[in-house]
Amino acid sequence: MGRGVVGNGCLDSSRQRSGNCVFEEFPQITGPRLATRLGGVTHVSRPPGSLVIPRSRHNLISVHLGPVPGMQVAVGSDRLMVFDAVPGTILIAPAGASVRSSWPCARESITVILPEAGVAELLAEEAGRGIAGFSPLPLGTTDGWVLTIAEQLRTELADARQPNELLVESLIAVLGVHLLRNQSGNNRTTCTANGGLSKKQIKLVTDYLEDNFASKISVADLAAIAGLSRHYFIQAFARSFGKTPHGYVIDRRLNFAEELILKGDHSIANIAYLSGFSSQSHLTATMRKNRNRTPMQLRGSR
């Protein structure tokens, strides 16, 4: 088996016929690296900074090797989420997703780049398990076994003699299969038996909704928090709550508006703003449609 080259990350002449170097799309990702037949891996060690990838053609898997408090990440969404990364924290950006991240202190991680052809090869070996591919994970997801693999990859890339390409490729395959089986949003084990959200996903999503129901919320944001594709998230959410994410948010806004109306401390126009509605007329129309009364009627009954 031909060897990849540590440094520029490009394949040797025997491999270049099969396609471009997997690292050419990511000049921002630097560090000791190796390209294999299945995909590429690099050991990233960076000072405080940020990273923007508008749209990746490949699947990206990043495993933190050290703690990074106050990490900010957005995968396939415009909204940056803040969380504290610890060793073993996993971030997945499926092919086609945009990625933005920033970190306030030095970070160390292993990043695996899996082209779609490599994922297809792994999925072919997993035929019959109902796995469709990678999806973003809930932020803060950790896995001790994945951390062990990442540390082995770091050790191999640090080998002054020459990393063993066969070993690195095998570790990438083990990592990919493990995540597809146990962590991917398309894996059935991430949801309940009836296809709804798991208890952990419900808590993550409801906590976020409770803190942000009066702000603009997108399904993409909620799906990223739950670690599911948008389509799968909408179905799982409806099974868990008996309504769509939009319906849930409208109910929460109306409940909050009604509490303020009954207290009588704010004008209806101000209550509409505080509750997340665009105007008093928007609040009135939504309440009439969903609660069969208007804000003024509710206030009059107080």
PDB file of C-alpha atoms in Angstrom, residues 14-272:
ATOM      1  CA  SER A  14      -0.420   6.126  -7.074  1.00  0.00           C
ATOM      2  CA  ARG A  15      -3.348   7.743  -5.220  1.00  0.00           C
ATOM      3  CA  GLN A  16      -3.767  11.001  -7.119  1.00  0.00           C
ATOM      4  CA  ARG A  17      -5.484   9.218 -10.001  1.00  0.00           C
ATOM      5  CA  SER A  18      -8.494   8.515  -7.758  1.00  0.00           C
ATOM      6  CA  GLY A  19      -9.230  12.209  -7.027  1.00  0.00           C
ATOM      7  CA  ASN A  20      -8.005  15.386  -5.405  1.00  0.00           C
ATOM      8  CA  CYS A  21      -6.350  15.507  -2.029  1.00  0.00           C
ATOM      9  CA  VAL A  22      -8.961  15.524   0.739  1.00  0.00           C
ATOM     10  CA  PHE A  23      -7.210  18.438   2.444  1.00  0.00           C
ATOM     11  CA  GLU A  24      -7.246  20.832  -0.512  1.00  0.00           C
ATOM     12  CA  GLU A  25     -10.701  22.107   0.472  1.00  0.00           C
ATOM     13  CA  PHE A  26      -9.582  22.972   4.014  1.00  0.00           C
ATOM     14  CA  PRO A  27      -6.495  25.236   3.972  1.00  0.00           C
ATOM     15  CA  GLN A  28      -7.635  26.590   7.370  1.00  0.00           C
ATOM     16  CA  ILE A  29      -7.166  23.179   9.010  1.00  0.00           C
ATOM     17  CA  THR A  30      -3.444  22.862   9.686  1.00  0.00           C
ATOM     18  CA  GLY A  31      -1.188  20.425  11.503  1.00  0.00           C
ATOM     19  CA  PRO A  32       0.453  17.005  11.021  1.00  0.00           C
ATOM     20  CA  ARG A  33      -1.770  15.075   8.652  1.00  0.00           C
ATOM     21  CA  LEU A  34      -2.106  11.978   6.561  1.00  0.00           C
ATOM     22  CA  ALA A  35      -4.339  11.138   3.591  1.00  0.00           C
ATOM     23  CA  THR A  36      -5.449   7.520   3.129  1.00  0.00           C
ATOM     24  CA  ARG A  37      -7.636   5.699   0.644  1.00  0.00           C
ATOM     25  CA  LEU A  38     -10.652   6.058   2.965  1.00  0.00           C
ATOM     26  CA  GLY A  39     -10.150   9.648   4.112  1.00  0.00           C
ATOM     27  CA  GLY A  40      -7.777  12.023   5.845  1.00  0.00           C
ATOM     28  CA  VAL A  41      -6.862  12.904   9.417  1.00  0.00           C
ATOM     29  CA  THR A  42      -4.996  15.844  10.934  1.00  0.00           C
ATOM     30  CA  HIS A  43      -3.815  16.738  14.428  1.00  0.00           C
ATOM     31  CA  VAL A  44      -4.966  20.324  15.072  1.00  0.00           C
ATOM     32  CA  SER A  45      -3.313  22.479  17.728  1.00  0.00           C
ATOM     33  CA  ARG A  46      -4.319  26.132  17.513  1.00  0.00           C
ATOM     34  CA  PRO A  47      -4.302  29.318  19.607  1.00  0.00           C
ATOM     35  CA  PRO A  48      -7.556  31.219  20.237  1.00  0.00           C
ATOM     36  CA  GLY A  49      -9.264  31.900  16.927  1.00  0.00           C
ATOM     37  CA  SER A  50     -12.097  30.991  14.588  1.00  0.00           C
ATOM     38  CA  LEU A  51     -12.886  28.844  11.567  1.00  0.00           C
ATOM     39  CA  VAL A  52     -15.416  29.282   8.743  1.00  0.00           C
ATOM     40  CA  ILE A  53     -16.211  26.632   6.125  1.00  0.00           C
ATOM     41  CA  PRO A  54     -19.077  27.887   3.886  1.00  0.00           C
ATOM     42  CA  ARG A  55     -20.012  24.474   2.488  1.00  0.00           C
ATOM     43  CA  SER A  56     -18.007  21.308   2.846  1.00  0.00           C
ATOM     44  CA  ARG A  57     -17.980  18.622   0.166  1.00  0.00           C
ATOM     45  CA  HIS A  58     -16.794  16.091   2.742  1.00  0.00           C
ATOM     46  CA  ASN A  59     -17.931  14.894   6.167  1.00  0.00           C
ATOM     47  CA  LEU A  60     -15.944  16.416   9.038  1.00  0.00           C
ATOM     48  CA  ILE A  61     -15.494  14.745  12.430  1.00  0.00           C
ATOM     49  CA  SER A  62     -13.654  16.677  15.133  1.00  0.00           C
ATOM     50  CA  VAL A  63     -12.718  15.131  18.490  1.00  0.00           C
ATOM     51  CA  HIS A  64     -11.437  17.420  21.251  1.00  0.00           C
ATOM     52  CA  LEU A  65      -8.294  16.223  23.005  1.00  0.00           C
ATOM     53  CA  GLY A  66      -8.377  18.930  25.681  1.00  0.00           C
ATOM     54  CA  PRO A  67     -10.925  21.208  27.385  1.00  0.00           C
ATOM     55  CA  VAL A  68     -12.205  24.358  25.658  1.00  0.00           C
ATOM     56  CA  PRO A  69     -14.627  26.358  27.828  1.00  0.00           C
ATOM     57  CA  GLY A  70     -16.859  28.783  25.942  1.00  0.00           C
ATOM     58  CA  MET A  71     -16.614  27.018  22.580  1.00  0.00           C
ATOM     59  CA  GLN A  72     -18.958  28.495  19.958  1.00  0.00           C
ATOM     60  CA  VAL A  73     -20.188  26.373  17.043  1.00  0.00           C
ATOM     61  CA  ALA A  74     -22.784  26.591  14.276  1.00  0.00           C
ATOM     62  CA  VAL A  75     -23.259  23.595  11.955  1.00  0.00           C
ATOM     63  CA  GLY A  76     -25.724  24.118   9.114  1.00  0.00           C
ATOM     64  CA  SER A  77     -27.218  27.093  10.958  1.00  0.00           C
ATOM     65  CA  ASP A  78     -26.719  30.836  11.380  1.00  0.00           C
ATOM     66  CA  ARG A  79     -26.947  30.692  15.171  1.00  0.00           C
ATOM     67  CA  LEU A  80     -23.766  30.115  17.170  1.00  0.00           C
ATOM     68  CA  MET A  81     -24.269  27.793  20.148  1.00  0.00           C
ATOM     69  CA  VAL A  82     -22.029  28.122  23.200  1.00  0.00           C
ATOM     70  CA  PHE A  83     -20.895  25.131  25.262  1.00  0.00           C
ATOM     71  CA  ASP A  84     -17.914  23.864  27.244  1.00  0.00           C
ATOM     72  CA  ALA A  85     -15.952  21.239  25.323  1.00  0.00           C
ATOM     73  CA  VAL A  86     -14.117  18.530  27.270  1.00  0.00           C
ATOM     74  CA  PRO A  87     -11.762  15.757  26.121  1.00  0.00           C
ATOM     75  CA  GLY A  88     -13.816  13.380  23.994  1.00  0.00           C
ATOM     76  CA  THR A  89     -16.332  16.004  22.828  1.00  0.00           C
ATOM     77  CA  ILE A  90     -17.384  15.214  19.255  1.00  0.00           C
ATOM     78  CA  LEU A  91     -18.483  17.622  16.537  1.00  0.00           C
ATOM     79  CA  ILE A  92     -19.854  16.291  13.235  1.00  0.00           C
ATOM     80  CA  ALA A  93     -20.453  18.388  10.110  1.00  0.00           C
ATOM     81  CA  PRO A  94     -22.097  16.312   7.353  1.00  0.00           C
ATOM     82  CA  ALA A  95     -21.142  16.897   3.734  1.00  0.00           C
ATOM     83  CA  GLY A  96     -22.883  19.987   2.388  1.00  0.00           C
ATOM     84  CA  ALA A  97     -23.206  21.703   5.775  1.00  0.00           C
ATOM     85  CA  SER A  98     -21.667  25.053   6.627  1.00  0.00           C
ATOM     86  CA  VAL A  99     -19.434  25.290   9.693  1.00  0.00           C
ATOM     87  CA  ARG A 100     -18.567  28.275  11.899  1.00  0.00           C
ATOM     88  CA  SER A 101     -16.662  27.977  15.142  1.00  0.00           C
ATOM     89  CA  SER A 102     -14.628  30.096  17.516  1.00  0.00           C
ATOM     90  CA  TRP A 103     -12.714  29.325  20.693  1.00  0.00           C
ATOM     91  CA  PRO A 104     -11.388  31.716  23.363  1.00  0.00           C
ATOM     92  CA  CYS A 105      -8.357  29.639  24.372  1.00  0.00           C
ATOM     93  CA  ALA A 106      -5.894  27.195  22.847  1.00  0.00           C
ATOM     94  CA  ARG A 107      -7.480  24.023  21.512  1.00  0.00           C
ATOM     95  CA  GLU A 108      -6.212  20.600  20.491  1.00  0.00           C
ATOM     96  CA  SER A 109      -8.202  18.137  18.463  1.00  0.00           C
ATOM     97  CA  ILE A 110      -8.156  15.380  15.881  1.00  0.00           C
ATOM     98  CA  THR A 111     -10.096  16.158  12.691  1.00  0.00           C
ATOM     99  CA  VAL A 112     -11.110  13.356  10.341  1.00  0.00           C
ATOM    100  CA  ILE A 113     -12.214  14.201   6.797  1.00  0.00           C
ATOM    101  CA  LEU A 114     -14.391  11.539   5.194  1.00  0.00           C
ATOM    102  CA  PRO A 115     -15.358  11.988   1.524  1.00  0.00           C
ATOM    103  CA  GLU A 116     -18.776  10.686   0.522  1.00  0.00           C
ATOM    104  CA  ALA A 117     -17.089   7.759  -1.224  1.00  0.00           C
ATOM    105  CA  GLY A 118     -15.491   6.741   2.077  1.00  0.00           C
ATOM    106  CA  VAL A 119     -18.806   7.009   3.926  1.00  0.00           C
ATOM    107  CA  ALA A 120     -20.506   4.960   1.213  1.00  0.00           C
ATOM    108  CA  GLU A 121     -17.887   2.253   1.697  1.00  0.00           C
ATOM    109  CA  LEU A 122     -18.537   2.167   5.459  1.00  0.00           C
ATOM    110  CA  LEU A 123     -22.306   2.114   4.927  1.00  0.00           C
ATOM    111  CA  ALA A 124     -21.995  -0.757   2.463  1.00  0.00           C
ATOM    112  CA  GLU A 125     -20.391  -2.817   5.216  1.00  0.00           C
ATOM    113  CA  GLU A 126     -23.226  -1.786   7.576  1.00  0.00           C
ATOM    114  CA  ALA A 127     -26.052  -2.688   5.173  1.00  0.00           C
ATOM    115  CA  GLY A 128     -29.206  -3.804   6.973  1.00  0.00           C
ATOM    116  CA  ARG A 129     -28.734  -1.594  10.038  1.00  0.00           C
ATOM    117  CA  GLY A 130     -30.928   1.204   8.715  1.00  0.00           C
ATOM    118  CA  ILE A 131     -28.147   3.822   8.892  1.00  0.00           C
ATOM    119  CA  ALA A 132     -28.360   6.634   6.343  1.00  0.00           C
ATOM    120  CA  GLY A 133     -25.197   8.604   7.122  1.00  0.00           C
ATOM    121  CA  PHE A 134     -23.837  11.266   9.434  1.00  0.00           C
ATOM    122  CA  SER A 135     -25.859  14.024  11.106  1.00  0.00           C
ATOM    123  CA  PRO A 136     -24.814  16.739  13.582  1.00  0.00           C
ATOM    124  CA  LEU A 137     -24.699  15.632  17.216  1.00  0.00           C
ATOM    125  CA  PRO A 138     -26.172  17.471  20.202  1.00  0.00           C
ATOM    126  CA  LEU A 139     -23.563  19.971  21.330  1.00  0.00           C
ATOM    127  CA  GLY A 140     -21.442  18.644  24.170  1.00  0.00           C
ATOM    128  CA  THR A 141     -21.770  14.984  23.124  1.00  0.00           C
ATOM    129  CA  THR A 142     -18.805  13.001  24.463  1.00  0.00           C
ATOM    130  CA  ASP A 143     -17.587   9.463  23.903  1.00  0.00           C
ATOM    131  CA  GLY A 144     -14.696   7.817  25.757  1.00  0.00           C
ATOM    132  CA  TRP A 145     -14.107   5.207  23.062  1.00  0.00           C
ATOM    133  CA  VAL A 146     -13.897   7.905  20.370  1.00  0.00           C
ATOM    134  CA  LEU A 147     -11.393   9.797  22.547  1.00  0.00           C
ATOM    135  CA  THR A 148      -9.240   6.653  22.749  1.00  0.00           C
ATOM    136  CA  ILE A 149      -9.210   6.343  18.948  1.00  0.00           C
ATOM    137  CA  ALA A 150      -8.390  10.044  18.570  1.00  0.00           C
ATOM    138  CA  GLU A 151      -5.459   9.729  20.975  1.00  0.00           C
ATOM    139  CA  GLN A 152      -4.144   6.763  18.990  1.00  0.00           C
ATOM    140  CA  LEU A 153      -4.367   8.827  15.805  1.00  0.00           C
ATOM    141  CA  ARG A 154      -2.466  11.669  17.486  1.00  0.00           C
ATOM    142  CA  THR A 155       0.290   9.264  18.566  1.00  0.00           C
ATOM    143  CA  GLU A 156       0.588   7.818  15.070  1.00  0.00           C
ATOM    144  CA  LEU A 157       0.757  11.239  13.381  1.00  0.00           C
ATOM    145  CA  ALA A 158       3.500  12.240  15.809  1.00  0.00           C
ATOM    146  CA  ASP A 159       5.697   9.277  14.748  1.00  0.00           C
ATOM    147  CA  ALA A 160       8.925  10.855  13.520  1.00  0.00           C
ATOM    148  CA  ARG A 161       9.727   7.878  11.311  1.00  0.00           C
ATOM    149  CA  GLN A 162       6.536   7.755   9.237  1.00  0.00           C
ATOM    150  CA  PRO A 163       2.909   7.179  10.203  1.00  0.00           C
ATOM    151  CA  ASN A 164       1.585   3.763   9.232  1.00  0.00           C
ATOM    152  CA  GLU A 165      -1.061   4.478   6.603  1.00  0.00           C
ATOM    153  CA  LEU A 166      -2.743   1.105   7.028  1.00  0.00           C
ATOM    154  CA  LEU A 167      -3.078   1.648  10.783  1.00  0.00           C
ATOM    155  CA  VAL A 168      -4.400   5.208  10.346  1.00  0.00           C
ATOM    156  CA  GLU A 169      -6.916   4.077   7.729  1.00  0.00           C
ATOM    157  CA  SER A 170      -8.070   1.287  10.047  1.00  0.00           C
ATOM    158  CA  LEU A 171      -8.534   3.749  12.930  1.00  0.00           C
ATOM    159  CA  ILE A 172     -10.538   6.072  10.662  1.00  0.00           C
ATOM    160  CA  ALA A 173     -12.758   3.126   9.695  1.00  0.00           C
ATOM    161  CA  VAL A 174     -13.271   2.100  13.328  1.00  0.00           C
ATOM    162  CA  LEU A 175     -14.108   5.680  14.281  1.00  0.00           C
ATOM    163  CA  GLY A 176     -16.521   6.103  11.384  1.00  0.00           C
ATOM    164  CA  VAL A 177     -18.367   2.842  11.966  1.00  0.00           C
ATOM    165  CA  HIS A 178     -18.638   3.482  15.703  1.00  0.00           C
ATOM    166  CA  LEU A 179     -20.170   6.919  15.137  1.00  0.00           C
ATOM    167  CA  LEU A 180     -22.521   5.686  12.422  1.00  0.00           C
ATOM    168  CA  ARG A 181     -23.761   2.923  14.730  1.00  0.00           C
ATOM    169  CA  ASN A 182     -24.007   4.799  18.000  1.00  0.00           C
ATOM    170  CA  GLN A 183     -23.917   8.571  17.526  1.00  0.00           C
ATOM    171  CA  SER A 184     -25.392   9.460  14.138  1.00  0.00           C
ATOM    172  CA  GLY A 185     -28.712  11.281  14.201  1.00  0.00           C
ATOM    173  CA  ASN A 186     -30.033   8.728  11.691  1.00  0.00           C
ATOM    174  CA  ASN A 187     -29.350   5.852  14.087  1.00  0.00           C
ATOM    175  CA  ARG A 188     -32.558   4.530  15.606  1.00  0.00           C
ATOM    176  CA  THR A 189     -30.963   4.293  19.047  1.00  0.00           C
ATOM    177  CA  THR A 190     -30.972   8.094  19.368  1.00  0.00           C
ATOM    178  CA  CYS A 191     -34.783   8.145  19.526  1.00  0.00           C
ATOM    179  CA  THR A 192     -37.436   6.369  21.525  1.00  0.00           C
ATOM    180  CA  ALA A 193     -39.170   3.187  20.456  1.00  0.00           C
ATOM    181  CA  ASN A 194     -42.088   5.122  18.924  1.00  0.00           C
ATOM    182  CA  GLY A 195     -39.752   7.291  16.845  1.00  0.00           C
ATOM    183  CA  GLY A 196     -39.892  10.316  19.157  1.00  0.00           C
ATOM    184  CA  LEU A 197     -37.029  12.214  20.728  1.00  0.00           C
ATOM    185  CA  SER A 198     -34.971  10.650  23.496  1.00  0.00           C
ATOM    186  CA  LYS A 199     -35.145  12.061  27.033  1.00  0.00           C
ATOM    187  CA  LYS A 200     -31.799  13.776  26.543  1.00  0.00           C
ATOM    188  CA  GLN A 201     -32.900  15.332  23.258  1.00  0.00           C
ATOM    189  CA  ILE A 202     -36.190  16.509  24.791  1.00  0.00           C
ATOM    190  CA  LYS A 203     -34.330  18.232  27.625  1.00  0.00           C
ATOM    191  CA  LEU A 204     -31.837  19.890  25.290  1.00  0.00           C
ATOM    192  CA  VAL A 205     -34.570  21.162  22.984  1.00  0.00           C
ATOM    193  CA  THR A 206     -37.032  22.291  25.677  1.00  0.00           C
ATOM    194  CA  ASP A 207     -34.298  24.059  27.650  1.00  0.00           C
ATOM    195  CA  TYR A 208     -33.333  25.956  24.518  1.00  0.00           C
ATOM    196  CA  LEU A 209     -36.957  26.790  23.660  1.00  0.00           C
ATOM    197  CA  GLU A 210     -37.648  28.003  27.193  1.00  0.00           C
ATOM    198  CA  ASP A 211     -34.700  30.400  26.995  1.00  0.00           C
ATOM    199  CA  ASN A 212     -35.384  31.604  23.448  1.00  0.00           C
ATOM    200  CA  PHE A 213     -39.110  31.232  22.657  1.00  0.00           C
ATOM    201  CA  ALA A 214     -39.522  35.010  22.209  1.00  0.00           C
ATOM    202  CA  SER A 215     -36.639  35.128  19.677  1.00  0.00           C
ATOM    203  CA  LYS A 216     -36.518  33.976  16.099  1.00  0.00           C
ATOM    204  CA  ILE A 217     -36.084  30.196  16.125  1.00  0.00           C
ATOM    205  CA  SER A 218     -35.423  28.010  13.080  1.00  0.00           C
ATOM    206  CA  VAL A 219     -36.003  24.294  12.704  1.00  0.00           C
ATOM    207  CA  ALA A 220     -32.373  24.003  11.608  1.00  0.00           C
ATOM    208  CA  ASP A 221     -31.249  25.373  14.985  1.00  0.00           C
ATOM    209  CA  LEU A 222     -33.446  22.924  16.907  1.00  0.00           C
ATOM    210  CA  ALA A 223     -32.432  19.982  14.726  1.00  0.00           C
ATOM    211  CA  ALA A 224     -28.743  20.803  15.301  1.00  0.00           C
ATOM    212  CA  ILE A 225     -29.282  20.870  19.067  1.00  0.00           C
ATOM    213  CA  ALA A 226     -30.931  17.438  18.909  1.00  0.00           C
ATOM    214  CA  GLY A 227     -28.322  16.093  16.488  1.00  0.00           C
ATOM    215  CA  LEU A 228     -30.876  15.156  13.815  1.00  0.00           C
ATOM    216  CA  SER A 229     -31.578  16.088  10.226  1.00  0.00           C
ATOM    217  CA  ARG A 230     -34.335  18.701   9.808  1.00  0.00           C
ATOM    218  CA  HIS A 231     -36.789  16.224   8.270  1.00  0.00           C
ATOM    219  CA  TYR A 232     -36.194  13.551  10.916  1.00  0.00           C
ATOM    220  CA  PHE A 233     -36.318  16.109  13.736  1.00  0.00           C
ATOM    221  CA  ILE A 234     -39.747  17.434  12.714  1.00  0.00           C
ATOM    222  CA  GLN A 235     -41.166  13.901  12.708  1.00  0.00           C
ATOM    223  CA  ALA A 236     -39.569  12.958  16.038  1.00  0.00           C
ATOM    224  CA  PHE A 237     -40.636  16.242  17.665  1.00  0.00           C
ATOM    225  CA  ALA A 238     -44.252  15.773  16.562  1.00  0.00           C
ATOM    226  CA  ARG A 239     -44.309  12.245  17.996  1.00  0.00           C
ATOM    227  CA  SER A 240     -42.935  13.475  21.329  1.00  0.00           C
ATOM    228  CA  PHE A 241     -45.047  16.623  21.741  1.00  0.00           C
ATOM    229  CA  GLY A 242     -48.108  15.992  19.584  1.00  0.00           C
ATOM    230  CA  LYS A 243     -47.468  19.168  17.601  1.00  0.00           C
ATOM    231  CA  THR A 244     -44.927  20.698  15.249  1.00  0.00           C
ATOM    232  CA  PRO A 245     -42.004  22.806  16.534  1.00  0.00           C
ATOM    233  CA  HIS A 246     -43.793  25.895  15.186  1.00  0.00           C
ATOM    234  CA  GLY A 247     -46.978  24.964  17.027  1.00  0.00           C
ATOM    235  CA  TYR A 248     -45.030  24.430  20.247  1.00  0.00           C
ATOM    236  CA  VAL A 249     -43.387  27.853  20.008  1.00  0.00           C
ATOM    237  CA  ILE A 250     -46.711  29.580  19.283  1.00  0.00           C
ATOM    238  CA  ASP A 251     -48.302  27.932  22.326  1.00  0.00           C
ATOM    239  CA  ARG A 252     -45.390  28.965  24.540  1.00  0.00           C
ATOM    240  CA  ARG A 253     -45.562  32.556  23.312  1.00  0.00           C
ATOM    241  CA  LEU A 254     -49.307  32.697  23.859  1.00  0.00           C
ATOM    242  CA  ASN A 255     -48.994  31.278  27.373  1.00  0.00           C
ATOM    243  CA  PHE A 256     -46.424  33.921  28.228  1.00  0.00           C
ATOM    244  CA  ALA A 257     -48.531  36.686  26.667  1.00  0.00           C
ATOM    245  CA  GLU A 258     -51.590  35.601  28.636  1.00  0.00           C
ATOM    246  CA  GLU A 259     -49.619  35.668  31.890  1.00  0.00           C
ATOM    247  CA  LEU A 260     -48.552  39.259  31.206  1.00  0.00           C
ATOM    248  CA  ILE A 261     -52.038  40.312  30.119  1.00  0.00           C
ATOM    249  CA  LEU A 262     -53.577  39.009  33.350  1.00  0.00           C
ATOM    250  CA  LYS A 263     -50.953  40.789  35.436  1.00  0.00           C
ATOM    251  CA  GLY A 264     -51.880  44.064  33.774  1.00  0.00           C
ATOM    252  CA  ASP A 265     -48.437  45.678  34.068  1.00  0.00           C
ATOM    253  CA  HIS A 266     -47.816  46.167  30.325  1.00  0.00           C
ATOM    254  CA  SER A 267     -49.660  47.478  27.305  1.00  0.00           C
ATOM    255  CA  ILE A 268     -50.875  44.923  24.754  1.00  0.00           C
ATOM    256  CA  ALA A 269     -48.396  46.278  22.206  1.00  0.00           C
ATOM    257  CA  ASN A 270     -45.491  45.813  24.620  1.00  0.00           C
ATOM    258  CA  ILE A 271     -46.689  42.335  25.568  1.00  0.00           C
ATOM    259  CA  ALA A 272     -46.704  41.382  21.886  1.00  0.00           C
TER     260      ALA A 272
END
